mmCIF file of C-alpha atoms in Angstrom:
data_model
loop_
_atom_site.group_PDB
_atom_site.id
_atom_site.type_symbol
_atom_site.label_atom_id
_atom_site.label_comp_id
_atom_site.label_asym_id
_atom_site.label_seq_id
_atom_site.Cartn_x
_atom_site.Cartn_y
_atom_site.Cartn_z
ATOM 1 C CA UNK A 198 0.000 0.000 0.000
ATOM 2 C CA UNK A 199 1.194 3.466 -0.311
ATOM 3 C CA UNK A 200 1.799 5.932 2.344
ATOM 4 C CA UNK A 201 3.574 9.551 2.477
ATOM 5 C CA UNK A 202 5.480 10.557 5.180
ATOM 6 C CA UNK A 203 6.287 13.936 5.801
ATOM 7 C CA UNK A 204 8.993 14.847 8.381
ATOM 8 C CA UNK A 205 7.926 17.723 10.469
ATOM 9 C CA UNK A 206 4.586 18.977 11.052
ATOM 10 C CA UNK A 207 5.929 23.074 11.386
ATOM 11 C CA UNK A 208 8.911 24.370 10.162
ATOM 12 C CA UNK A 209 10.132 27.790 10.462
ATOM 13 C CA UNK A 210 12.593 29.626 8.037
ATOM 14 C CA UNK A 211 13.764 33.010 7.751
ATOM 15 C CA UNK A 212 12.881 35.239 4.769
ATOM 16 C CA UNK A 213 15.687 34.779 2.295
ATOM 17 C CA UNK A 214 16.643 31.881 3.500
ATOM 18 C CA UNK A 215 16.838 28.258 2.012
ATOM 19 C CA UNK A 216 13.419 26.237 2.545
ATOM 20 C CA UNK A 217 13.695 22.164 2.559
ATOM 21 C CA UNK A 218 10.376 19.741 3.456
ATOM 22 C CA UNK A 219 11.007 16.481 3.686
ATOM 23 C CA UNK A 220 8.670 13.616 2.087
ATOM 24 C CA UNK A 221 9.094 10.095 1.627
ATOM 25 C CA UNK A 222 7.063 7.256 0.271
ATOM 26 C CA UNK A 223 6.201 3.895 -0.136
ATOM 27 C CA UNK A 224 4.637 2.365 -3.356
ATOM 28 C CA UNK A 225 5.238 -1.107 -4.871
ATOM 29 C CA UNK A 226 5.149 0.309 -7.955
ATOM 30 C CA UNK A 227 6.953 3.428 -9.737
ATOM 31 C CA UNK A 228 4.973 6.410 -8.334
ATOM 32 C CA UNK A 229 3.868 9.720 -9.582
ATOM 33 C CA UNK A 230 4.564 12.202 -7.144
ATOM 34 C CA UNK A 231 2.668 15.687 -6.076
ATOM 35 C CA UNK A 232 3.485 18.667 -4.085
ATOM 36 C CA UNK A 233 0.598 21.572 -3.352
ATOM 37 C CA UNK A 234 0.020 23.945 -1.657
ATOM 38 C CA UNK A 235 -2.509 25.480 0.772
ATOM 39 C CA UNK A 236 -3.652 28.337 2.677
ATOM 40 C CA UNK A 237 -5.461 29.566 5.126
ATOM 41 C CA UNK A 238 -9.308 28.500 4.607
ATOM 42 C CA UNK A 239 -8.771 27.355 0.859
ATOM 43 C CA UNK A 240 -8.429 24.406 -1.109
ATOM 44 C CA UNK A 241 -4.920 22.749 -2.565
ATOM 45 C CA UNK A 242 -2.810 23.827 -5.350
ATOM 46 C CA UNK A 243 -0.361 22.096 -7.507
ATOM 47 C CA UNK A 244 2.774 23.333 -7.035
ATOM 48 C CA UNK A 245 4.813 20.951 -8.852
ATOM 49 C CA UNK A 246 4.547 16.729 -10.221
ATOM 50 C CA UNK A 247 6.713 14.264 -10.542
ATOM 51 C CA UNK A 248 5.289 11.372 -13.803
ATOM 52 C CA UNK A 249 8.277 10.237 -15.930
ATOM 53 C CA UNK A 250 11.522 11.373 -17.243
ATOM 54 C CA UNK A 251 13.456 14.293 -15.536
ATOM 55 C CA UNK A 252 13.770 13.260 -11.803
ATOM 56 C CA UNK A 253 14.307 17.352 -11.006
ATOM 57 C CA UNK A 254 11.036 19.050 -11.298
ATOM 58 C CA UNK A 255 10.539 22.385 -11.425
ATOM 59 C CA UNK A 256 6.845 23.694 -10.348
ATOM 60 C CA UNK A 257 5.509 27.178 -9.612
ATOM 61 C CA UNK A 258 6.620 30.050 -6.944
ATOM 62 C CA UNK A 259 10.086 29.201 -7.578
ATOM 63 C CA UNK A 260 10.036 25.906 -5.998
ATOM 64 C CA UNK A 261 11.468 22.660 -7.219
ATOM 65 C CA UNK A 262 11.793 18.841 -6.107
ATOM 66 C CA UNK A 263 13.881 16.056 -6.835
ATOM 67 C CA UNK A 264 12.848 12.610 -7.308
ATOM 68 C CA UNK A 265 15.519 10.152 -5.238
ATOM 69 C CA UNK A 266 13.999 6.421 -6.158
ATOM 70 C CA UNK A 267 17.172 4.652 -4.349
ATOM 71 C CA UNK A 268 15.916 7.409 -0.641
ATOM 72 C CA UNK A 269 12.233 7.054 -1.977
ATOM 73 C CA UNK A 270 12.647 10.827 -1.596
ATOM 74 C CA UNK A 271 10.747 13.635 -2.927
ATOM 75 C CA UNK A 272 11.911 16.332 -1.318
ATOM 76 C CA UNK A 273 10.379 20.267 -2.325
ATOM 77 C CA UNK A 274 13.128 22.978 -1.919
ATOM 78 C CA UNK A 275 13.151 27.040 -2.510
ATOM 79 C CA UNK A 276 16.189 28.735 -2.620
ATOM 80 C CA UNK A 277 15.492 31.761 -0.936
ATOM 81 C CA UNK A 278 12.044 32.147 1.008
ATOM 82 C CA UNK A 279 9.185 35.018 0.550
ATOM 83 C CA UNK A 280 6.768 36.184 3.526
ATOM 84 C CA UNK A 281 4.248 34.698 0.855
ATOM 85 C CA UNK A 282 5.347 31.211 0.889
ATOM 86 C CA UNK A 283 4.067 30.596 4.442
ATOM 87 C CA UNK A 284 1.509 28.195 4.624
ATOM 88 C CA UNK A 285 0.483 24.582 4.616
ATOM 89 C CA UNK A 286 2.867 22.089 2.121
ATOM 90 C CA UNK A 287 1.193 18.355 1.124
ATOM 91 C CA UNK A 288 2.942 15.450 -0.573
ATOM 92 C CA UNK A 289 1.283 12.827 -2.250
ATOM 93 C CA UNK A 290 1.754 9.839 -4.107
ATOM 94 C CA UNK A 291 -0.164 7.754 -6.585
ATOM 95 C CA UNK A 292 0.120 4.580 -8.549
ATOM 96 C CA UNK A 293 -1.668 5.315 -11.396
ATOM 97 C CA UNK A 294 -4.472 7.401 -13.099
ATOM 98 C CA UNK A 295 -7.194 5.635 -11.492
ATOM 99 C CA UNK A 296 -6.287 5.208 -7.973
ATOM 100 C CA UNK A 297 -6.988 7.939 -5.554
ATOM 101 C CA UNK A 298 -4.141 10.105 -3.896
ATOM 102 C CA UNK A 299 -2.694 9.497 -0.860
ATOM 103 C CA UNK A 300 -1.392 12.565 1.574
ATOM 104 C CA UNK A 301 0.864 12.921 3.995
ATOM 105 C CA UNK A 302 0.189 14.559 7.112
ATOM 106 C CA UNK A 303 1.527 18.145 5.940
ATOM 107 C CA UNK A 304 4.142 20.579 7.163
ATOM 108 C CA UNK A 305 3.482 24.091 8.094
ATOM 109 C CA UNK A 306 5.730 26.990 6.837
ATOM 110 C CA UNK A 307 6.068 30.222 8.348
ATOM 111 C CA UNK A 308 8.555 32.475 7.246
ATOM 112 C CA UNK A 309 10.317 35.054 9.405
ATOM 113 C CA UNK A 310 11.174 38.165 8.592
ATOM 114 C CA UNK B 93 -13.564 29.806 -15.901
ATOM 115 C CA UNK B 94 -13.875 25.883 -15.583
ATOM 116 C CA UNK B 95 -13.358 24.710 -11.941
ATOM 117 C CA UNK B 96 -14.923 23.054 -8.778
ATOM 118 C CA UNK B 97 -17.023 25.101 -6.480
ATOM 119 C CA UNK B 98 -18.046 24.265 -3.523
ATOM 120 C CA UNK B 99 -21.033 24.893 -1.349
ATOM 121 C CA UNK B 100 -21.516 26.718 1.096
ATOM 122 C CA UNK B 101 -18.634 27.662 2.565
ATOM 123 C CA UNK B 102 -19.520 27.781 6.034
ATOM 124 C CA UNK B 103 -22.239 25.711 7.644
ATOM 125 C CA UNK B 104 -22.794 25.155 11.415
ATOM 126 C CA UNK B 105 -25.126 22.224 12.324
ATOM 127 C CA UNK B 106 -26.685 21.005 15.567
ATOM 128 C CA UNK B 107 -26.245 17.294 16.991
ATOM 129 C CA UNK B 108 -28.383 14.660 15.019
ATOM 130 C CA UNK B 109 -29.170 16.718 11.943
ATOM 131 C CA UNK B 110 -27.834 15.573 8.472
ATOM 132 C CA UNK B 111 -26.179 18.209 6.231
ATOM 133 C CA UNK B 112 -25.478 18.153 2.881
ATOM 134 C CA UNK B 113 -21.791 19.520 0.857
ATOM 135 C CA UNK B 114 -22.151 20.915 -2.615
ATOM 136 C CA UNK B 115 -19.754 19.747 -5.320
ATOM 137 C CA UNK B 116 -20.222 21.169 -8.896
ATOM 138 C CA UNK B 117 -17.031 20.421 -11.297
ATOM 139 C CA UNK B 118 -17.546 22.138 -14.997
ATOM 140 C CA UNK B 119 -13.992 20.683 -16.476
ATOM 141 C CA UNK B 120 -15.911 17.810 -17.424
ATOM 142 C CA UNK B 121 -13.697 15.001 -15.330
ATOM 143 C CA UNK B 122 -14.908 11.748 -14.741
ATOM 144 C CA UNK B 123 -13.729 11.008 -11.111
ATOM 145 C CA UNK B 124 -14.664 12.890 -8.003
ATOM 146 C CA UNK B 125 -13.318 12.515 -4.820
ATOM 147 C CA UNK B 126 -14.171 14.080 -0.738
ATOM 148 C CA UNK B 127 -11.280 14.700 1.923
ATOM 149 C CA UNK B 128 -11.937 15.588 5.316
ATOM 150 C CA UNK B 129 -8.930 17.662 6.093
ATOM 151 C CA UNK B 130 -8.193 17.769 10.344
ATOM 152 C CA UNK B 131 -5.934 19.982 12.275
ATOM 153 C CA UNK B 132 -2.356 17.468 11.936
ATOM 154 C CA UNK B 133 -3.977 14.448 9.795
ATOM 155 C CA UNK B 134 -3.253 16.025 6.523
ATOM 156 C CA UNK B 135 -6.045 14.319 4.031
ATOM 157 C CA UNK B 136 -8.438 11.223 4.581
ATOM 158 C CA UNK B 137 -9.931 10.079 2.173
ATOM 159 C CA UNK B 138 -14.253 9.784 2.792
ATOM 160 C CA UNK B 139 -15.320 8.535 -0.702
ATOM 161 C CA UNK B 140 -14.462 8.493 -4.186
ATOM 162 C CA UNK B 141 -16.751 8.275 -8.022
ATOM 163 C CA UNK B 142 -14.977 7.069 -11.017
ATOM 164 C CA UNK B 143 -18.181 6.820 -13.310
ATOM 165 C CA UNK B 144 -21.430 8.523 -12.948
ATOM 166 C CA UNK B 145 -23.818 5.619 -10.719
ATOM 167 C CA UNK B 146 -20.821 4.330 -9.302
ATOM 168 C CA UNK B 147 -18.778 5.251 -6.051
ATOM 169 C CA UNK B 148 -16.489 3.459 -3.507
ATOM 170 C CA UNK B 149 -15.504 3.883 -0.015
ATOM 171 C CA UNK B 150 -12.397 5.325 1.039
ATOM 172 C CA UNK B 151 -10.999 5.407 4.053
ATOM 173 C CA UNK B 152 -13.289 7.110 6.206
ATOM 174 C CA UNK B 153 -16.748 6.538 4.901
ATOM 175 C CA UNK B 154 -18.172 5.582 8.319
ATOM 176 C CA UNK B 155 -20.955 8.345 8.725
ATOM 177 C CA UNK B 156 -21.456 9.775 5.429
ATOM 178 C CA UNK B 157 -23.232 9.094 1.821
ATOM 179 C CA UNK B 158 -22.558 10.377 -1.286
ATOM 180 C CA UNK B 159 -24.354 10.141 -5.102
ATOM 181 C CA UNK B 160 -23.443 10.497 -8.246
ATOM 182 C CA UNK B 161 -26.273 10.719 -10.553
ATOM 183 C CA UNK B 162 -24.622 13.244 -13.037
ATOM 184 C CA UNK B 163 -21.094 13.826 -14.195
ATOM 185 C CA UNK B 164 -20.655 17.541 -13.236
ATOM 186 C CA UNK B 165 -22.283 16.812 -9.112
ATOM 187 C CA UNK B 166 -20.899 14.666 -6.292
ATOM 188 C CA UNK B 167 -22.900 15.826 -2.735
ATOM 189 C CA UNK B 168 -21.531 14.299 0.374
ATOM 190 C CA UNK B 169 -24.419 14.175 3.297
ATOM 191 C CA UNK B 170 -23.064 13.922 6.739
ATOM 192 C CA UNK B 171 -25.558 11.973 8.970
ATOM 193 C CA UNK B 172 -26.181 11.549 12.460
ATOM 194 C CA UNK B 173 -23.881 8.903 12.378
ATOM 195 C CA UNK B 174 -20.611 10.904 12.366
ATOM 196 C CA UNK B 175 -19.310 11.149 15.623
ATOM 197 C CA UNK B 176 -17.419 13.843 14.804
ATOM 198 C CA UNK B 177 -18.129 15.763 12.040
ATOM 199 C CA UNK B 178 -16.510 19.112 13.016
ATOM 200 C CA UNK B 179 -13.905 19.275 9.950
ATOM 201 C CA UNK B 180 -12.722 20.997 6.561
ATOM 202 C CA UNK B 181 -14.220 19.115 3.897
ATOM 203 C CA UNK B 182 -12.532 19.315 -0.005
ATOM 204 C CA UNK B 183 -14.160 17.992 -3.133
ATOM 205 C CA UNK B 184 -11.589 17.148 -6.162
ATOM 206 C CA UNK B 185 -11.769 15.622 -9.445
ATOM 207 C CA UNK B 186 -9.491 14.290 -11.811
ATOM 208 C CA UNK B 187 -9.448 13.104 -15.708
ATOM 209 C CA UNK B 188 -9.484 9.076 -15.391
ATOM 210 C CA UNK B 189 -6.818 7.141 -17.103
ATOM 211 C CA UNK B 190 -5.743 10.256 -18.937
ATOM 212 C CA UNK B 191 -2.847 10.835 -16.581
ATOM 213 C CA UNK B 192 -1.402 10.355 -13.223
ATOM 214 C CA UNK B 193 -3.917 10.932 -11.182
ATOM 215 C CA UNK B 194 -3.818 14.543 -10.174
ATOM 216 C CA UNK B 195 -6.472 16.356 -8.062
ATOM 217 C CA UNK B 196 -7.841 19.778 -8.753
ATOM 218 C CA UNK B 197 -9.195 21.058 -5.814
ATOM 219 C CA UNK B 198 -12.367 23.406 -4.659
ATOM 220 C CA UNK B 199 -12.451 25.745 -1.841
ATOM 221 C CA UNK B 200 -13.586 23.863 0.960
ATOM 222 C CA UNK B 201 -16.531 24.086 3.405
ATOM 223 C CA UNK B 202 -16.359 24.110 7.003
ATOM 224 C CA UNK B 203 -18.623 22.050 8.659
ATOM 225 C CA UNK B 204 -18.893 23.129 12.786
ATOM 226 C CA UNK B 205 -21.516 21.086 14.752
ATOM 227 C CA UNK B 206 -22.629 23.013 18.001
#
């Protein structure tokens, strides 16, 4: 079965400063990979996908992830944080078109300025 | 603008009433899906329609019902039943079998039950 684990439920940065969140999966099966995005009292956004192919993705917002199949790692980094980026960061996994999504837990982001 | 709205936003309930969540989707997807989003849990799954008529249980389905008579409409009813139906609820939908299996989301309503 596949699960997402995210490693920290809050993590605080300082504006400018590099932003890492940590995600790693399970799946018996190659898996495609999500990252999105959500704040306060709204619905997700897709901030970036991992399918086939190039194993560094580049998404939206400046932020990118890297697909690490031998850590089972997909973890979503920005090089230099905004007051705007804080909020609520999802990973998710699937197996295929037609199975649903599975979520990790979620990490908070504030940014300090 | 194609998207998923959601309805209402806010609703407040009392104990042993049934409510019903809105989900209208005009970017004519075949599969719908309903979270229930809690404080820490990140995203659970409540049920999930890949065809019009059809629908499965996800994780969660213990308390609420769903139908899918049309394409564009997937309403979740929370019964009596939930013990604890306090929560952020998201609708999503997705093109079947055309591609990986991402979610576009709607804007959420907040159930409270006083």
């Amino acid at each position: 079965a596949q699960s997402v684990t995210q490693l920290g439920s809050h993590v605080s940065v300082s504006e400018g400063a590099l932003v890492l969140l940590r995600c790693n999966y399970s799946s018996s099966v190659p898996p495609y990979l999500f990252w999105y995005v959500q704040y306060p009292n709204q619905g997700l956004q897709l901030l970036l996908k991992y399918t086939t192919g190039a194993t560094l993705v580049k998404g939206i917002n400046g932020f990118e992830a890297e697909f690490k199949k031998s850590e089972t790692s997909f973890h979503l980094t920005k090089p230099s944080a905004h007051m705007s980026d804080a909020a609520e960061y999802f990973c998710a996994v699937s197996e295929s078109g037609n199975t649903p999504l599975v979520f990790g837990k979620g990490t908070r982001l504030s940014v300090i300025a | 603008d194609g998207g998923i709205t959601q309805s209402p936003k806010y609703l407040f309930r009392k104990e042993g009433q049934n409510v019903t969540l809105s989900c209208e989707q005009n970017l004519n997807h075949d599969a719908m899906y309903w979270y229930r989003q809690d404080p820490g849990q990140g995203l659970r799954l409540i049920y999930y329609s890949q065809i019009v008529n059809d629908f499965q249980k996800g994780d969660i389905a213990e308390g609420y019902s769903v139908s899918r008579e049309k394409k564009e409409s997937f309403p979740l009813t929370v019964t009596s039943a939930q013990k604890n139906p306090t929560a952020f609820y998201l609708c999503a939908s997705t093109l079947r079998g055309a591609n990986t299996g991402e979610l576009f989301f709607g804007e959420g309503s907040r159930l409270t039950v006083l």
